[in-house]
Amino acid sequence: MSAGIAAIFKKKFGGVQELLNKRKKTGDVAVLNRGKRYVYYLITKDKYFHKPIYENLRKSLEAMKIHCLQHDVTCISMPKIGCGLDRLDWSKVSTMLEEVFEDTDVKITVYTL
């Protein structure tokens, strides 16, 4: 969490130790509750210097979807996840997002820095 969007979130929302205490594994999602919002950290790789694979990203997105449905989350704002420093293909990631959330009412807005 020292580069890219993760570094920005770390500075804005803090909670690094809280995230570590959750002991999440690759393919999970770690969640910080910040007032009326949740901050989702998708665990897509074992080490920061590894590159994620699409399968792990899908698992993390599925875990995030489950949390959203359990907690009545209806809107998510996110960057082009995995497509900056991790170099995943946005067309594949975008399709994956649509597939994972297609059976929900969750609205996803994607922003770029």
Tab-separated table of N, CA and C in Angstrom:
chain	number	residue	atom	x	y	z
A	1	MET	N	0.822	-1.191	0.000
A	1	MET	CA	0.000	0.000	0.000
A	1	MET	C	0.864	1.252	0.000
A	2	SER	N	1.959	1.186	-0.745
A	2	SER	CA	2.858	2.329	-0.770
A	2	SER	C	2.872	3.045	-2.109
A	3	ALA	N	2.071	2.596	-3.069
A	3	ALA	CA	2.048	3.242	-4.376
A	3	ALA	C	0.636	3.193	-4.944
A	4	GLY	N	0.400	4.033	-5.937
A	4	GLY	CA	-0.886	4.038	-6.628
A	4	GLY	C	-2.041	4.443	-5.732
A	5	ILE	N	-3.211	3.955	-6.087
A	5	ILE	CA	-4.433	4.310	-5.363
A	5	ILE	C	-4.399	3.814	-3.916
A	6	ALA	N	-3.724	2.703	-3.671
A	6	ALA	CA	-3.645	2.164	-2.310
A	6	ALA	C	-2.961	3.154	-1.370
A	7	ALA	N	-1.925	3.819	-1.852
A	7	ALA	CA	-1.223	4.809	-1.030
A	7	ALA	C	-2.135	5.994	-0.704
A	8	ILE	N	-2.929	6.397	-1.665
A	8	ILE	CA	-3.870	7.504	-1.446
A	8	ILE	C	-4.921	7.101	-0.410
A	9	PHE	N	-5.455	5.884	-0.532
A	9	PHE	CA	-6.448	5.403	0.423
A	9	PHE	C	-5.834	5.242	1.808
A	10	LYS	N	-4.615	4.761	1.871
A	10	LYS	CA	-3.936	4.599	3.162
A	10	LYS	C	-3.832	5.942	3.882
A	11	LYS	N	-3.491	6.982	3.140
A	11	LYS	CA	-3.366	8.319	3.738
A	11	LYS	C	-4.733	8.876	4.144
A	12	LYS	N	-5.728	8.685	3.305
A	12	LYS	CA	-7.050	9.264	3.562
A	12	LYS	C	-7.836	8.522	4.641
A	13	PHE	N	-7.789	7.173	4.624
A	13	PHE	CA	-8.643	6.393	5.511
A	13	PHE	C	-7.911	5.695	6.651
A	14	GLY	N	-6.575	5.609	6.569
A	14	GLY	CA	-5.813	4.948	7.625
A	14	GLY	C	-6.218	3.494	7.781
A	15	GLY	N	-6.065	2.974	8.994
A	15	GLY	CA	-6.549	1.636	9.295
A	15	GLY	C	-5.665	0.495	8.850
A	16	VAL	N	-4.389	0.752	8.600
A	16	VAL	CA	-3.510	-0.310	8.119
A	16	VAL	C	-3.468	-1.478	9.103
A	17	GLN	N	-3.280	-1.185	10.377
A	17	GLN	CA	-3.227	-2.269	11.362
A	17	GLN	C	-4.567	-2.988	11.465
A	18	GLU	N	-5.633	-2.226	11.388
A	18	GLU	CA	-6.972	-2.822	11.409
A	18	GLU	C	-7.138	-3.804	10.245
A	19	LEU	N	-6.656	-3.434	9.072
A	19	LEU	CA	-6.710	-4.326	7.908
A	19	LEU	C	-5.860	-5.565	8.123
A	20	LEU	N	-4.648	-5.375	8.640
A	20	LEU	CA	-3.752	-6.510	8.884
A	20	LEU	C	-4.345	-7.479	9.906
A	21	ASN	N	-5.015	-6.928	10.909
A	21	ASN	CA	-5.620	-7.768	11.949
A	21	ASN	C	-6.722	-8.676	11.405
A	22	LYS	N	-7.285	-8.328	10.281
A	22	LYS	CA	-8.353	-9.139	9.691
A	22	LYS	C	-7.804	-10.433	9.083
A	23	ARG	N	-6.507	-10.482	8.842
A	23	ARG	CA	-5.836	-11.697	8.325
A	23	ARG	C	-6.528	-12.283	7.097
A	24	LYS	N	-6.816	-11.429	6.155
A	24	LYS	CA	-7.473	-11.862	4.930
A	24	LYS	C	-6.463	-12.527	3.997
A	25	LYS	N	-6.963	-13.402	3.159
A	25	LYS	CA	-6.147	-14.146	2.200
A	25	LYS	C	-6.418	-13.638	0.786
A	26	THR	N	-5.560	-14.033	-0.127
A	26	THR	CA	-5.747	-13.681	-1.530
A	26	THR	C	-7.115	-14.173	-1.996
A	27	GLY	N	-7.844	-13.284	-2.655
A	27	GLY	CA	-9.199	-13.603	-3.105
A	27	GLY	C	-10.279	-13.107	-2.160
A	28	ASP	N	-9.881	-12.561	-1.027
A	28	ASP	CA	-10.827	-12.004	-0.053
A	28	ASP	C	-10.962	-10.492	-0.260
A	29	VAL	N	-11.791	-9.893	0.558
A	29	VAL	CA	-11.901	-8.446	0.627
A	29	VAL	C	-11.788	-8.057	2.101
A	30	ALA	N	-11.006	-7.027	2.382
A	30	ALA	CA	-10.918	-6.471	3.732
A	30	ALA	C	-11.724	-5.175	3.721
A	31	VAL	N	-12.498	-4.954	4.769
A	31	VAL	CA	-13.427	-3.825	4.784
A	31	VAL	C	-13.165	-2.943	5.992
A	32	LEU	N	-13.057	-1.656	5.735
A	32	LEU	CA	-13.006	-0.663	6.803
A	32	LEU	C	-14.346	0.048	6.835
A	33	ASN	N	-14.905	0.219	8.016
A	33	ASN	CA	-16.131	0.975	8.186
A	33	ASN	C	-15.734	2.383	8.598
A	34	ARG	N	-16.063	3.338	7.764
A	34	ARG	CA	-15.727	4.736	8.026
A	34	ARG	C	-17.002	5.569	7.972
A	35	GLY	N	-17.635	5.686	9.136
A	35	GLY	CA	-18.876	6.457	9.212
A	35	GLY	C	-19.989	5.778	8.438
A	36	LYS	N	-20.516	6.472	7.438
A	36	LYS	CA	-21.616	5.927	6.639
A	36	LYS	C	-21.114	5.206	5.394
A	37	ARG	N	-19.817	4.967	5.301
A	37	ARG	CA	-19.288	4.301	4.110
A	37	ARG	C	-18.374	3.154	4.479
A	38	TYR	N	-18.210	2.283	3.519
A	38	TYR	CA	-17.259	1.187	3.641
A	38	TYR	C	-16.130	1.434	2.647
A	39	VAL	N	-14.933	1.104	3.068
A	39	VAL	CA	-13.773	1.178	2.184
A	39	VAL	C	-13.332	-0.259	1.946
A	40	TYR	N	-13.362	-0.661	0.683
A	40	TYR	CA	-13.039	-2.037	0.319
A	40	TYR	C	-11.600	-2.135	-0.175
A	41	TYR	N	-10.889	-3.092	0.372
A	41	TYR	CA	-9.536	-3.412	-0.083
A	41	TYR	C	-9.577	-4.820	-0.651
A	42	LEU	N	-9.438	-4.925	-1.956
A	42	LEU	CA	-9.467	-6.226	-2.612
A	42	LEU	C	-8.094	-6.869	-2.480
A	43	ILE	N	-8.058	-8.059	-1.931
A	43	ILE	CA	-6.797	-8.773	-1.736
A	43	ILE	C	-6.581	-9.646	-2.971
A	44	THR	N	-5.778	-9.161	-3.903
A	44	THR	CA	-5.638	-9.832	-5.196
A	44	THR	C	-4.284	-10.492	-5.403
A	45	LYS	N	-3.393	-10.336	-4.430
A	45	LYS	CA	-2.058	-10.935	-4.567
A	45	LYS	C	-1.457	-11.157	-3.190
A	46	ASP	N	-0.508	-12.095	-3.114
A	46	ASP	CA	0.103	-12.444	-1.828
A	46	ASP	C	1.093	-11.392	-1.345
A	47	LYS	N	1.881	-10.872	-2.244
A	47	LYS	CA	2.915	-9.892	-1.901
A	47	LYS	C	2.733	-8.645	-2.759
A	48	TYR	N	3.104	-7.507	-2.234
A	48	TYR	CA	2.893	-6.257	-2.944
A	48	TYR	C	3.596	-6.226	-4.293
A	49	PHE	N	4.695	-6.939	-4.425
A	49	PHE	CA	5.463	-6.895	-5.671
A	49	PHE	C	4.991	-7.928	-6.690
A	50	HIS	N	4.065	-8.815	-6.302
A	50	HIS	CA	3.471	-9.758	-7.249
A	50	HIS	C	2.484	-9.019	-8.143
A	51	LYS	N	2.134	-9.639	-9.238
A	51	LYS	CA	1.077	-9.119	-10.103
A	51	LYS	C	-0.158	-9.990	-9.893
A	52	PRO	N	-1.337	-9.372	-9.854
A	52	PRO	CA	-2.553	-10.159	-9.629
A	52	PRO	C	-2.923	-10.962	-10.869
A	53	ILE	N	-3.697	-12.015	-10.652
A	53	ILE	CA	-4.272	-12.754	-11.769
A	53	ILE	C	-5.776	-12.516	-11.747
A	54	TYR	N	-6.392	-12.662	-12.904
A	54	TYR	CA	-7.815	-12.353	-13.030
A	54	TYR	C	-8.673	-13.208	-12.104
A	55	GLU	N	-8.296	-14.444	-11.909
A	55	GLU	CA	-9.067	-15.336	-11.038
A	55	GLU	C	-9.153	-14.782	-9.612
A	56	ASN	N	-8.032	-14.290	-9.085
A	56	ASN	CA	-8.041	-13.723	-7.729
A	56	ASN	C	-8.829	-12.422	-7.668
A	57	LEU	N	-8.751	-11.625	-8.722
A	57	LEU	CA	-9.542	-10.400	-8.762
A	57	LEU	C	-11.025	-10.742	-8.736
A	58	ARG	N	-11.434	-11.732	-9.522
A	58	ARG	CA	-12.846	-12.140	-9.540
A	58	ARG	C	-13.298	-12.602	-8.151
A	59	LYS	N	-12.481	-13.396	-7.480
A	59	LYS	CA	-12.829	-13.863	-6.133
A	59	LYS	C	-13.007	-12.680	-5.182
A	60	SER	N	-12.113	-11.710	-5.263
A	60	SER	CA	-12.213	-10.524	-4.402
A	60	SER	C	-13.467	-9.723	-4.721
A	61	LEU	N	-13.787	-9.589	-5.991
A	61	LEU	CA	-15.005	-8.872	-6.383
A	61	LEU	C	-16.250	-9.600	-5.890
A	62	GLU	N	-16.229	-10.920	-5.972
A	62	GLU	CA	-17.359	-11.706	-5.453
A	62	GLU	C	-17.514	-11.498	-3.947
A	63	ALA	N	-16.400	-11.462	-3.231
A	63	ALA	CA	-16.441	-11.231	-1.781
A	63	ALA	C	-16.981	-9.829	-1.485
A	64	MET	N	-16.574	-8.843	-2.285
A	64	MET	CA	-17.076	-7.482	-2.107
A	64	MET	C	-18.579	-7.440	-2.390
A	65	LYS	N	-19.019	-8.133	-3.410
A	65	LYS	CA	-20.449	-8.172	-3.740
A	65	LYS	C	-21.252	-8.743	-2.572
A	66	ILE	N	-20.778	-9.821	-1.997
A	66	ILE	CA	-21.473	-10.422	-0.852
A	66	ILE	C	-21.594	-9.418	0.289
A	67	HIS	N	-20.511	-8.705	0.582
A	67	HIS	CA	-20.560	-7.691	1.646
A	67	HIS	C	-21.571	-6.600	1.289
A	68	CYS	N	-21.550	-6.148	0.052
A	68	CYS	CA	-22.487	-5.101	-0.382
A	68	CYS	C	-23.932	-5.545	-0.172
A	69	LEU	N	-24.236	-6.760	-0.580
A	69	LEU	CA	-25.606	-7.250	-0.456
A	69	LEU	C	-26.016	-7.428	1.003
A	70	GLN	N	-25.082	-7.865	1.844
A	70	GLN	CA	-25.386	-8.061	3.264
A	70	GLN	C	-25.562	-6.750	4.015
A	71	HIS	N	-24.960	-5.664	3.492
A	71	HIS	CA	-24.987	-4.386	4.197
A	71	HIS	C	-25.722	-3.294	3.417
A	72	ASP	N	-26.540	-3.692	2.463
A	72	ASP	CA	-27.381	-2.770	1.691
A	72	ASP	C	-26.585	-1.649	1.013
A	73	VAL	N	-25.403	-1.962	0.521
A	73	VAL	CA	-24.606	-0.999	-0.238
A	73	VAL	C	-25.183	-0.952	-1.649
A	74	THR	N	-25.511	0.259	-2.121
A	74	THR	CA	-26.128	0.383	-3.438
A	74	THR	C	-25.258	1.123	-4.448
A	75	CYS	N	-24.192	1.767	-3.969
A	75	CYS	CA	-23.299	2.515	-4.866
A	75	CYS	C	-21.843	2.259	-4.478
A	76	ILE	N	-21.024	2.019	-5.489
A	76	ILE	CA	-19.584	1.860	-5.283
A	76	ILE	C	-18.872	2.807	-6.232
A	77	SER	N	-17.897	3.523	-5.720
A	77	SER	CA	-17.011	4.350	-6.543
A	77	SER	C	-15.632	3.729	-6.452
A	78	MET	N	-14.982	3.575	-7.606
A	78	MET	CA	-13.671	2.926	-7.606
A	78	MET	C	-12.837	3.403	-8.786
A	79	PRO	N	-11.533	3.185	-8.689
A	79	PRO	CA	-10.673	3.456	-9.850
A	79	PRO	C	-10.728	2.257	-10.801
A	80	LYS	N	-9.962	2.312	-11.863
A	80	LYS	CA	-9.824	1.167	-12.773
A	80	LYS	C	-8.932	0.147	-12.075
A	81	ILE	N	-9.535	-0.611	-11.179
A	81	ILE	CA	-8.791	-1.516	-10.304
A	81	ILE	C	-7.924	-2.497	-11.085
A	82	GLY	N	-6.702	-2.638	-10.608
A	82	GLY	CA	-5.768	-3.587	-11.196
A	82	GLY	C	-5.150	-3.144	-12.502
A	83	CYS	N	-5.528	-1.980	-12.999
A	83	CYS	CA	-5.105	-1.572	-14.340
A	83	CYS	C	-4.051	-0.475	-14.343
A	84	GLY	N	-3.620	-0.062	-13.180
A	84	GLY	CA	-2.552	0.926	-13.105
A	84	GLY	C	-1.221	0.217	-13.008
A	85	LEU	N	-0.660	0.228	-11.832
A	85	LEU	CA	0.638	-0.411	-11.595
A	85	LEU	C	0.601	-1.916	-11.832
A	86	ASP	N	-0.555	-2.535	-11.644
A	86	ASP	CA	-0.661	-3.983	-11.806
A	86	ASP	C	-0.871	-4.421	-13.255
A	87	ARG	N	-1.178	-3.488	-14.120
A	87	ARG	CA	-1.198	-3.713	-15.569
A	87	ARG	C	-2.213	-4.741	-16.082
A	88	LEU	N	-3.329	-4.917	-15.376
A	88	LEU	CA	-4.380	-5.757	-15.933
A	88	LEU	C	-5.075	-4.999	-17.065
A	89	ASP	N	-5.745	-5.703	-17.923
A	89	ASP	CA	-6.429	-5.125	-19.075
A	89	ASP	C	-7.809	-4.621	-18.648
A	90	TRP	N	-8.065	-3.311	-18.816
A	90	TRP	CA	-9.317	-2.729	-18.349
A	90	TRP	C	-10.533	-3.354	-19.030
A	91	SER	N	-10.447	-3.699	-20.291
A	91	SER	CA	-11.611	-4.295	-20.952
A	91	SER	C	-11.990	-5.617	-20.288
A	92	LYS	N	-11.015	-6.395	-19.853
A	92	LYS	CA	-11.296	-7.650	-19.154
A	92	LYS	C	-11.849	-7.380	-17.746
A	93	VAL	N	-11.232	-6.421	-17.056
A	93	VAL	CA	-11.676	-6.091	-15.699
A	93	VAL	C	-13.087	-5.505	-15.723
A	94	SER	N	-13.360	-4.627	-16.667
A	94	SER	CA	-14.680	-4.013	-16.791
A	94	SER	C	-15.752	-5.073	-17.052
A	95	THR	N	-15.456	-6.005	-17.938
A	95	THR	CA	-16.393	-7.107	-18.211
A	95	THR	C	-16.617	-7.935	-16.954
A	96	MET	N	-15.553	-8.182	-16.215
A	96	MET	CA	-15.651	-8.957	-14.984
A	96	MET	C	-16.548	-8.242	-13.968
A	97	LEU	N	-16.381	-6.945	-13.810
A	97	LEU	CA	-17.225	-6.158	-12.903
A	97	LEU	C	-18.702	-6.290	-13.294
A	98	GLU	N	-18.973	-6.157	-14.586
A	98	GLU	CA	-20.347	-6.272	-15.060
A	98	GLU	C	-20.913	-7.658	-14.757
A	99	GLU	N	-20.123	-8.692	-14.990
A	99	GLU	CA	-20.588	-10.057	-14.746
A	99	GLU	C	-20.846	-10.315	-13.259
A	100	VAL	N	-19.928	-9.871	-12.417
A	100	VAL	CA	-20.062	-10.127	-10.981
A	100	VAL	C	-21.277	-9.404	-10.398
A	101	PHE	N	-21.526	-8.178	-10.843
A	101	PHE	CA	-22.591	-7.368	-10.245
A	101	PHE	C	-23.879	-7.333	-11.082
A	102	GLU	N	-23.955	-8.136	-12.151
A	102	GLU	CA	-25.106	-8.061	-13.052
A	102	GLU	C	-26.431	-8.425	-12.378
A	103	ASP	N	-26.412	-9.270	-11.382
A	103	ASP	CA	-27.650	-9.693	-10.727
A	103	ASP	C	-27.949	-8.882	-9.466
A	104	THR	N	-27.379	-7.688	-9.393
A	104	THR	CA	-27.591	-6.828	-8.224
A	104	THR	C	-28.089	-5.456	-8.681
A	105	ASP	N	-28.465	-4.634	-7.707
A	105	ASP	CA	-28.840	-3.252	-7.980
A	105	ASP	C	-27.702	-2.293	-7.617
A	106	VAL	N	-26.503	-2.823	-7.429
A	106	VAL	CA	-25.347	-1.991	-7.052
A	106	VAL	C	-24.880	-1.204	-8.275
A	107	LYS	N	-24.829	0.114	-8.110
A	107	LYS	CA	-24.343	1.003	-9.165
A	107	LYS	C	-22.847	1.212	-8.948
A	108	ILE	N	-22.060	1.007	-9.996
A	108	ILE	CA	-20.608	1.171	-9.902
A	108	ILE	C	-20.190	2.332	-10.789
A	109	THR	N	-19.476	3.279	-10.190
A	109	THR	CA	-18.922	4.407	-10.918
A	109	THR	C	-17.409	4.283	-10.891
A	110	VAL	N	-16.791	4.349	-12.066
A	110	VAL	CA	-15.347	4.198	-12.170
A	110	VAL	C	-14.725	5.558	-12.459
A	111	TYR	N	-13.732	5.920	-11.667
A	111	TYR	CA	-13.026	7.184	-11.811
A	111	TYR	C	-11.576	6.933	-12.199
A	112	THR	N	-10.971	7.934	-12.806
A	112	THR	CA	-9.533	7.879	-13.073
A	112	THR	C	-8.873	9.035	-12.333
A	113	LEU	N	-7.631	8.821	-11.940
A	113	LEU	CA	-6.884	9.868	-11.234
A	113	LEU	C	-6.438	10.941	-12.207
